[in-house]
CSV table of C-alpha atoms and ligand atoms in Angstrom, one decimal:
chain,number,residue,atom,x,y,z
A,89,UNK,CA,2.1,43.0,-7.7
A,90,UNK,CA,0.2,44.0,-4.6
A,91,UNK,CA,-1.2,47.5,-4.7
A,92,UNK,CA,-1.6,50.0,-1.9
A,93,UNK,CA,-5.1,49.9,-0.5
A,94,UNK,CA,-6.5,53.1,1.0
A,95,UNK,CA,-8.9,52.5,3.8
A,96,UNK,CA,-11.4,55.3,4.7
A,97,UNK,CA,-14.3,55.6,7.1
A,98,UNK,CA,-17.6,57.0,5.9
A,99,UNK,CA,-20.5,57.6,8.3
A,100,UNK,CA,-23.8,56.8,6.4
A,101,UNK,CA,-25.6,59.6,8.4
A,102,UNK,CA,-23.0,62.2,7.4
A,103,UNK,CA,-21.5,61.2,4.1
A,104,UNK,CA,-18.1,62.7,3.2
A,105,UNK,CA,-18.8,63.9,-0.3
A,106,UNK,CA,-15.1,64.3,-1.2
A,107,UNK,CA,-14.3,60.7,-0.2
A,108,UNK,CA,-17.3,59.4,-2.2
A,109,UNK,CA,-16.1,61.4,-5.2
A,110,UNK,CA,-12.6,59.9,-4.8
A,111,UNK,CA,-14.1,56.4,-4.6
A,112,UNK,CA,-16.3,57.1,-7.7
A,113,UNK,CA,-13.2,58.3,-9.7
A,114,UNK,CA,-11.4,55.1,-8.9
A,115,UNK,CA,-14.3,53.1,-10.4
A,116,UNK,CA,-14.5,55.3,-13.4
A,117,UNK,CA,-10.9,54.7,-14.2
A,118,UNK,CA,-11.2,51.0,-13.9
A,119,UNK,CA,-10.2,50.4,-10.3
A,120,UNK,CA,-11.8,48.5,-7.4
A,121,UNK,CA,-13.5,49.8,-4.3
A,122,UNK,CA,-15.0,47.7,-1.4
A,123,UNK,CA,-18.1,49.4,0.1
A,124,UNK,CA,-20.8,48.7,2.6
A,125,UNK,CA,-24.3,47.7,1.7
A,126,UNK,CA,-27.3,46.7,3.9
A,127,UNK,CA,-26.6,43.0,3.1
A,128,UNK,CA,-22.8,42.5,3.3
A,129,UNK,CA,-19.7,44.4,2.1
A,130,UNK,CA,-19.4,44.5,-1.7
A,131,UNK,CA,-16.3,44.5,-4.0
A,132,UNK,CA,-17.2,47.1,-6.6
A,133,UNK,CA,-16.0,47.8,-10.2
A,134,UNK,CA,-17.5,49.4,-13.2
A,135,UNK,CA,-20.1,47.0,-14.4
A,136,UNK,CA,-19.9,48.2,-18.0
A,137,UNK,CA,-16.1,47.8,-18.3
A,138,UNK,CA,-15.1,44.3,-19.0
A,139,UNK,CA,-11.6,44.9,-17.7
A,140,UNK,CA,-13.0,45.9,-14.3
A,141,UNK,CA,-15.0,42.8,-14.1
A,142,UNK,CA,-11.9,40.7,-14.9
A,143,UNK,CA,-10.1,42.5,-12.0
A,144,UNK,CA,-13.0,41.6,-9.6
A,145,UNK,CA,-12.7,37.9,-10.4
A,146,UNK,CA,-8.9,38.1,-10.0
A,147,UNK,CA,-9.0,40.0,-6.7
A,148,UNK,CA,-11.5,37.4,-5.2
A,149,UNK,CA,-10.0,34.3,-6.8
A,150,UNK,CA,-13.6,33.8,-8.1
A,151,UNK,CA,-14.4,31.4,-11.0
A,152,UNK,CA,-15.1,33.5,-14.0
A,153,UNK,CA,-18.4,31.7,-14.8
A,154,UNK,CA,-19.9,33.0,-11.6
A,155,UNK,CA,-21.7,36.2,-12.6
A,156,UNK,CA,-21.6,39.5,-10.7
A,157,UNK,CA,-24.6,41.5,-9.5
A,158,UNK,CA,-25.0,45.0,-11.1
A,159,UNK,CA,-25.9,47.7,-8.5
A,160,UNK,CA,-27.9,50.8,-9.5
A,161,UNK,CA,-29.0,53.8,-7.5
A,162,UNK,CA,-32.2,54.7,-9.3
A,163,UNK,CA,-34.9,52.8,-11.0
A,164,UNK,CA,-34.7,54.5,-14.4
A,165,UNK,CA,-31.2,53.1,-14.9
A,166,UNK,CA,-32.6,49.6,-14.9
A,167,UNK,CA,-34.0,50.2,-18.4
A,168,UNK,CA,-30.5,51.1,-19.7
A,169,UNK,CA,-29.2,47.6,-19.0
A,170,UNK,CA,-32.1,45.1,-19.4
A,171,UNK,CA,-34.3,44.2,-22.3
A,172,UNK,CA,-37.6,43.7,-20.7
A,173,UNK,CA,-39.2,44.6,-17.4
A,174,UNK,CA,-42.3,42.4,-16.8
A,175,UNK,CA,-45.4,43.5,-14.7
A,176,UNK,CA,-44.3,41.1,-12.0
A,177,UNK,CA,-40.8,42.6,-11.9
A,178,UNK,CA,-42.5,46.1,-11.5
A,179,UNK,CA,-44.5,44.8,-8.6
A,180,UNK,CA,-41.4,43.4,-6.9
A,181,UNK,CA,-39.6,46.7,-7.5
A,182,UNK,CA,-42.4,48.7,-6.0
A,183,UNK,CA,-42.5,46.6,-3.0
A,184,UNK,CA,-38.8,45.9,-2.3
A,185,UNK,CA,-36.5,48.4,-4.1
A,186,UNK,CA,-34.4,50.0,-2.9
A,187,UNK,CA,-33.6,47.0,-0.7
A,188,UNK,CA,-31.9,43.6,-0.2
A,189,UNK,CA,-33.3,42.0,-3.3
A,190,UNK,CA,-31.7,41.1,-6.7
A,191,UNK,CA,-33.7,40.3,-9.9
A,192,UNK,CA,-32.5,38.5,-13.0
A,193,UNK,CA,-33.4,40.0,-16.4
A,194,UNK,CA,-32.4,39.5,-20.0
A,195,UNK,CA,-29.4,41.8,-20.5
A,196,UNK,CA,-28.8,44.5,-23.1
A,197,UNK,CA,-25.7,44.4,-25.2
A,198,UNK,CA,-24.0,47.2,-23.2
A,199,UNK,CA,-23.6,44.8,-20.3
A,200,UNK,CA,-20.4,42.9,-21.1
A,201,UNK,CA,-20.3,39.1,-20.8
A,202,UNK,CA,-17.4,39.5,-18.5
A,203,UNK,CA,-19.8,40.9,-15.9
A,204,UNK,CA,-22.5,38.2,-16.4
A,205,UNK,CA,-20.1,35.2,-16.5
A,206,UNK,CA,-21.0,34.6,-20.1
A,207,UNK,CA,-24.8,34.6,-19.6
A,208,UNK,CA,-27.3,36.6,-21.6
A,209,UNK,CA,-29.1,37.5,-18.4
A,210,UNK,CA,-28.0,40.1,-15.8
A,211,UNK,CA,-28.6,40.3,-12.0
A,212,UNK,CA,-29.6,43.8,-10.8
A,213,UNK,CA,-29.9,45.2,-7.3
A,214,UNK,CA,-30.9,48.6,-6.0
A,215,UNK,CA,-29.5,48.8,-2.5
A,216,UNK,CA,-30.9,51.0,0.2
A,217,UNK,CA,-27.7,51.7,2.2
A,218,UNK,CA,-27.0,55.5,1.9
A,219,UNK,CA,-23.2,55.1,1.4
A,220,UNK,CA,-23.8,52.5,-1.3
A,221,UNK,CA,-26.2,54.7,-3.1
A,222,UNK,CA,-23.9,57.8,-3.0
A,223,UNK,CA,-21.0,55.6,-4.1
A,224,UNK,CA,-22.9,54.1,-7.1
A,225,UNK,CA,-24.0,57.5,-8.2
A,226,UNK,CA,-20.4,58.8,-8.0
A,227,UNK,CA,-19.2,55.8,-10.0
A,228,UNK,CA,-21.4,56.5,-13.0
A,229,UNK,CA,-24.4,54.5,-12.0
A,230,UNK,CA,-23.5,50.8,-12.6
A,231,UNK,CA,-21.3,49.0,-10.1
A,232,UNK,CA,-20.7,45.3,-10.4
A,233,UNK,CA,-20.2,43.9,-7.0
A,234,UNK,CA,-19.9,40.4,-5.5
A,235,UNK,CA,-19.4,40.1,-1.7
A,236,UNK,CA,-16.0,41.5,-0.6
A,237,UNK,CA,-14.3,38.3,0.5
A,238,UNK,CA,-11.8,35.9,-1.0
A,239,UNK,CA,-13.9,33.3,-2.9
A,240,UNK,CA,-15.1,30.6,-0.6
A,241,UNK,CA,-14.8,32.5,2.7
A,242,UNK,CA,-17.7,33.8,4.7
A,243,UNK,CA,-19.0,37.2,3.4
A,244,UNK,CA,-17.7,40.1,5.4
A,245,UNK,CA,-20.1,42.0,7.7
A,246,UNK,CA,-17.3,44.2,9.2
A,247,UNK,CA,-14.6,46.2,7.4
A,248,UNK,CA,-11.8,44.4,9.3
A,249,UNK,CA,-12.8,41.2,7.5
A,250,UNK,CA,-12.7,43.0,4.2
A,251,UNK,CA,-9.2,44.2,5.0
A,252,UNK,CA,-8.2,40.7,6.1
A,253,UNK,CA,-9.2,39.3,2.7
A,254,UNK,CA,-8.6,42.2,0.2
A,255,UNK,CA,-5.9,44.5,1.6
A,256,UNK,CA,-3.4,44.9,-1.3
A,257,UNK,CA,-5.9,43.6,-3.9
A,258,UNK,CA,-8.2,46.6,-4.2
A,259,UNK,CA,-7.6,50.4,-4.5
A,260,UNK,CA,-9.9,51.5,-1.7
A,261,UNK,CA,-11.9,50.0,1.2
A,262,UNK,CA,-14.8,52.1,2.6
A,263,UNK,CA,-15.4,51.2,6.2
A,264,UNK,CA,-19.1,51.8,6.9
A,265,UNK,CA,-19.1,50.1,10.3
A,266,UNK,CA,-21.5,47.3,11.1
A,267,UNK,CA,-23.8,45.8,8.4
A,268,UNK,CA,-27.5,45.6,9.3
A,269,UNK,CA,-28.7,42.4,7.5
A,270,UNK,CA,-25.6,40.3,7.4
A,271,UNK,CA,-26.7,37.8,4.6
A,272,UNK,CA,-26.5,38.3,0.8
A,273,UNK,CA,-29.6,39.6,-1.1
A,274,UNK,CA,-32.5,37.4,-2.1
A,275,UNK,CA,-32.1,36.5,-5.8
A,276,UNK,CA,-35.3,36.1,-7.9
A,277,UNK,CA,-35.2,35.1,-11.6
A,278,UNK,CA,-37.8,37.1,-13.5
A,279,UNK,CA,-37.0,35.6,-16.9
A,280,UNK,CA,-39.0,32.4,-16.7
A,281,UNK,CA,-42.8,31.8,-16.8
A,282,UNK,CA,-43.0,32.1,-13.0
A,283,UNK,CA,-40.7,34.1,-10.7
A,284,UNK,CA,-38.2,31.7,-9.1
A,285,UNK,CA,-36.1,32.3,-6.0
A,286,UNK,CA,-32.5,31.3,-6.8
A,287,UNK,CA,-31.0,32.3,-3.4
A,288,UNK,CA,-33.0,33.0,-0.2
A,289,UNK,CA,-32.3,36.2,1.7
A,290,UNK,CA,-33.9,38.8,3.9
A,291,UNK,CA,-36.9,39.2,1.5
A,292,UNK,CA,-38.5,35.8,2.2
A,293,UNK,CA,-40.7,33.6,-0.1
A,294,UNK,CA,-43.6,34.6,2.1
A,295,UNK,CA,-43.0,38.3,1.5
A,296,UNK,CA,-42.7,37.8,-2.2
A,297,UNK,CA,-45.8,35.7,-2.4
A,298,UNK,CA,-47.8,38.5,-0.8
A,299,UNK,CA,-46.9,40.6,-3.8
A,300,UNK,CA,-46.8,38.0,-6.6
A,301,UNK,CA,-49.0,35.1,-5.6
A,302,UNK,CA,-47.2,31.8,-6.1
A,303,UNK,CA,-43.4,31.9,-6.3
A,304,UNK,CA,-41.2,28.9,-7.1
A,305,UNK,CA,-38.0,28.1,-5.3
A,306,UNK,CA,-35.0,26.5,-7.0
A,307,UNK,CA,-35.3,23.0,-5.6
A,308,UNK,CA,-31.6,22.6,-5.1
A,309,UNK,CA,-31.5,25.4,-2.5
A,310,UNK,CA,-32.3,23.5,0.7
A,311,UNK,CA,-32.0,19.9,-0.5
A,312,UNK,CA,-28.5,18.6,0.3
A,313,UNK,CA,-29.0,15.5,-1.8
A,314,UNK,CA,-30.2,17.2,-4.9
A,315,UNK,CA,-28.4,16.1,-8.0
A,316,UNK,CA,-29.7,19.0,-10.1
A,317,UNK,CA,-27.5,22.0,-10.9
A,318,UNK,CA,-28.5,25.2,-9.0
A,319,UNK,CA,-29.7,27.9,-11.4
A,320,UNK,CA,-27.6,30.6,-9.8
A,321,UNK,CA,-24.1,29.6,-10.9
A,322,UNK,CA,-22.7,30.9,-7.6
A,323,UNK,CA,-24.7,28.4,-5.6
A,324,UNK,CA,-22.7,25.5,-7.2
A,325,UNK,CA,-19.5,26.4,-5.4
A,326,UNK,CA,-18.7,25.6,-1.8
A,327,UNK,CA,-19.3,29.0,-0.3
A,328,UNK,CA,-19.5,30.7,3.0
A,329,UNK,CA,-17.1,28.1,4.5
A,330,UNK,CA,-15.1,28.5,7.7
A,331,UNK,CA,-11.8,26.8,7.9
A,332,UNK,CA,-13.0,24.4,10.6
A,333,UNK,CA,-14.9,21.2,10.0
A,334,UNK,CA,-18.5,21.9,10.7
A,335,UNK,CA,-21.5,19.7,11.5
A,336,UNK,CA,-25.1,20.7,11.9
A,337,UNK,CA,-27.3,18.8,14.3
A,338,UNK,CA,-31.0,18.9,13.4
A,339,UNK,CA,-34.2,17.9,15.1
A,340,UNK,CA,-36.1,18.4,18.3
A,341,UNK,CA,-34.3,20.9,20.4
A,342,UNK,CA,-33.8,18.7,23.5
A,343,UNK,CA,-32.3,16.0,21.4
A,344,UNK,CA,-30.1,18.4,19.5
A,345,UNK,CA,-28.6,19.8,22.8
A,346,UNK,CA,-28.0,16.2,24.1
A,347,UNK,CA,-26.4,15.1,20.8
A,348,UNK,CA,-24.1,18.1,20.6
A,349,UNK,CA,-23.0,17.6,24.2
A,350,UNK,CA,-22.3,13.9,23.5
A,351,UNK,CA,-20.4,14.7,20.3
A,352,UNK,CA,-18.4,17.5,21.9
A,353,UNK,CA,-17.3,15.5,25.0
A,354,UNK,CA,-13.6,15.6,25.5
A,355,UNK,CA,-13.1,17.3,22.1
A,356,UNK,CA,-11.8,20.7,21.2
A,357,UNK,CA,-14.8,22.3,19.5
A,358,UNK,CA,-17.0,25.3,19.4
A,359,UNK,CA,-20.8,25.1,19.7
A,360,UNK,CA,-23.1,27.5,17.8
A,361,UNK,CA,-26.4,27.9,19.5
A,362,UNK,CA,-29.3,30.3,20.2
A,363,UNK,CA,-29.1,32.5,23.3
A,364,UNK,CA,-31.7,30.5,25.0
A,365,UNK,CA,-29.5,27.4,25.0
A,366,UNK,CA,-26.1,28.9,26.0
A,367,UNK,CA,-26.5,27.6,29.6
A,368,UNK,CA,-27.1,24.1,28.4
A,369,UNK,CA,-23.6,23.8,27.2
A,370,UNK,CA,-21.8,24.7,30.4
A,371,UNK,CA,-18.1,23.8,30.3
A,372,UNK,CA,-18.0,23.9,26.5
A,373,UNK,CA,-16.9,26.7,24.2
A,374,UNK,CA,-20.0,28.4,23.0
A,375,UNK,CA,-20.9,31.1,20.5
A,376,UNK,CA,-24.3,32.7,20.9
A,377,UNK,CA,-25.8,33.5,17.5
A,378,UNK,CA,-28.8,35.4,18.9
A,379,UNK,CA,-32.2,34.8,20.2
A,380,UNK,CA,-34.5,32.2,18.6
A,381,UNK,CA,-37.2,34.8,18.9
A,382,UNK,CA,-35.4,37.1,16.5
A,383,UNK,CA,-34.1,35.5,13.3
A,384,UNK,CA,-32.8,38.8,12.0
A,385,UNK,CA,-30.3,38.8,14.9
A,386,UNK,CA,-29.2,35.3,13.9
A,387,UNK,CA,-28.8,36.3,10.3
A,388,UNK,CA,-26.8,39.4,11.3
A,389,UNK,CA,-24.4,37.5,13.4
A,390,UNK,CA,-23.8,34.2,11.4
A,391,UNK,CA,-20.9,35.3,9.2
A,392,UNK,CA,-19.2,37.2,12.0
A,393,UNK,CA,-19.4,34.1,14.2
A,394,UNK,CA,-17.9,31.9,11.5
A,395,UNK,CA,-15.1,34.3,11.0
A,396,UNK,CA,-14.4,34.4,14.7
A,397,UNK,CA,-14.1,30.6,14.7
A,398,UNK,CA,-11.4,31.0,12.0
A,399,UNK,CA,-9.6,33.7,14.0
A,400,UNK,CA,-9.6,31.3,17.0
A,401,UNK,CA,-8.3,28.4,14.9
A,402,UNK,CA,-11.3,26.3,15.7
A,403,UNK,CA,-10.9,22.7,14.4
A,404,UNK,CA,-14.6,21.6,14.8
A,405,UNK,CA,-17.8,23.6,14.9
A,406,UNK,CA,-21.0,21.9,16.1
A,407,UNK,CA,-24.1,23.9,15.2
A,408,UNK,CA,-27.7,23.7,16.2
A,409,UNK,CA,-30.0,23.9,13.3
A,410,UNK,CA,-32.6,26.8,13.1
A,411,UNK,CA,-36.1,27.2,11.8
A,412,UNK,CA,-36.3,27.5,8.0
A,413,UNK,CA,-39.3,29.9,8.0
A,414,UNK,CA,-39.0,33.5,6.7
A,415,UNK,CA,-35.4,34.7,6.9
A,416,UNK,CA,-34.6,31.4,8.6
A,417,UNK,CA,-34.6,29.8,5.1
A,418,UNK,CA,-31.7,32.1,4.2
A,419,UNK,CA,-29.9,31.3,7.5
A,420,UNK,CA,-30.2,27.6,7.0
A,421,UNK,CA,-29.2,27.8,3.4
A,422,UNK,CA,-25.9,29.5,4.4
A,423,UNK,CA,-25.4,27.3,7.4
A,424,UNK,CA,-25.8,24.1,5.3
A,425,UNK,CA,-23.3,25.4,2.7
A,426,UNK,CA,-20.9,26.4,5.4
A,427,UNK,CA,-21.0,22.9,6.8
A,428,UNK,CA,-20.5,21.4,3.3
A,429,UNK,CA,-23.9,19.7,3.8
A,430,UNK,CA,-22.8,17.7,6.9
A,431,UNK,CA,-26.0,17.3,8.9
A,432,UNK,CA,-26.9,14.8,11.6
A,433,UNK,CA,-30.6,14.2,12.2
A,434,UNK,CA,-31.6,13.3,15.7
B,654,AMP,P1,-22.4,37.4,-4.7
B,654,AMP,O1,-22.2,38.6,-5.5
B,654,AMP,O2,-21.1,36.8,-4.2
B,654,AMP,O3,-23.5,37.5,-3.8
B,654,AMP,O4,-22.9,36.3,-5.8
B,654,AMP,C1,-23.8,36.7,-6.8
B,654,AMP,C2,-24.8,35.6,-7.0
B,654,AMP,O5,-25.7,36.0,-8.0
B,654,AMP,C3,-24.1,34.3,-7.4
B,654,AMP,O6,-24.7,33.2,-6.7
B,654,AMP,C4,-24.5,34.3,-8.9
B,654,AMP,O7,-24.5,33.0,-9.4
B,654,AMP,C5,-25.8,35.0,-8.9
B,654,AMP,N1,-26.1,35.5,-10.2
B,654,AMP,C6,-25.6,36.7,-10.8
B,654,AMP,N2,-26.0,36.9,-12.0
B,654,AMP,C7,-26.9,35.8,-12.3
B,654,AMP,C8,-27.6,35.5,-13.5
B,654,AMP,N3,-27.6,36.2,-14.6
B,654,AMP,N4,-28.3,34.3,-13.4
B,654,AMP,C9,-28.4,33.6,-12.3
B,654,AMP,N5,-27.7,33.9,-11.2
B,654,AMP,C10,-26.9,35.0,-11.2
B,655,MG,MG1,-20.3,36.0,-2.3
C-alpha cells in the first residue's frame, strides 16, 4: 500500500526546529525520512531498529545483503556502536569528521544484523551538513541511510529526484536544495592490518595518505576486468546506472573527441564532455559536465546529468573519460559503473 509522503523544505542556514523535530519523531517510531547530506540525499531510518532497516531495503528495492551506513552527529556516539577504535581511525576522524567519509569498524551487539546486511562490521559516517546533523540528533542519534534512490538508479543530488523515486514509499522527504559534493562518501575499512579504501569519494587516497601514510585501495574498484569480489558488498551491484546504453571513450583528448564524433554520426545520442570541449561537438546533443580544471564541479554534476539523460529518454550516451587523480578517481569509478564497464580505448 503506498503511503502519503510529506515533502518539506528546510533551509540549512535557518533550520526549522519544529519540522526537524517532526522528522525525528517519524524515525523514532520506525518510519522513513529522506534528507540532504553534503554527499547525496539519504534515505534514513532508525539504525538500531531492525524493522526500520527492513523498511529501507523494501523502499529502495535494495538487496538485503548490501549493508547500510550508520550516521551519527557527534564523535562520542561512535563508541556506543563499535567495538574498537584504532589510532589510525582516530587520526582519520580528527582530519575528516564531520565530513564525506565513512569508516568500517567491528560492530557492537546493539547494531542489528538487519542494518549491516548480516556482517559483524558496521559502516559509520559523521556528516557535516547542518540539516543532516540536526535531523540525526532529533532522531535519537543513529540513522541508517543509503542513498535516497531506487536501487540501481543514479543517487539523487536534488529533492525532485528523491520525489521521483521515493514518493509514496517514505513518510517524509526533506528538500534541502542542491547538494554540494554530489558523489557518495569515501569508504575506508579500518578493520584490517592496513586501512583500505573500498569506495573512492571526495576524500581522496592522496588526502588519506597525508594523514595515515600508505593506504591500500580495493583492487576491484577501477579494474573493469577484475574477477575478485569487491569488499564493499554494494560495489558488486550494477549501480548508478542511467536507462540509456552508455559508452566511455578513453585516451588522448584529441582522439577521444574524434572517436566520439565518429561514433555519434547520424545517431541519436548525447555526449558528456568537459566545458572546454563543448564546441568540438557542434551539431550533436551535448551535456557539459563542468570544467576540466575543476573536478569538484564534474563530481557535483555527474548524477544530475545522468538523470537528465533519463528524463530526455536518451538511448545512447557517449562520454569522455576524465582524469582519475584526486576526486577524479571517484568520478571515474561512478562513470565506469554507470556505463556497465563499457569502455573504448583510443
Ligand atoms: P550507499 O548507502 O548506497 O552509499 O551504500 C553504502 C555502501 O557502503 C555500500 O557499497 C555498502 O556495501 C558499503 N558498506 C556498508 N557497510 C559496510 C561494511 N560493514 N563493510 C563493507 N562495506 C560496507
Ligand atoms: Mg547508493
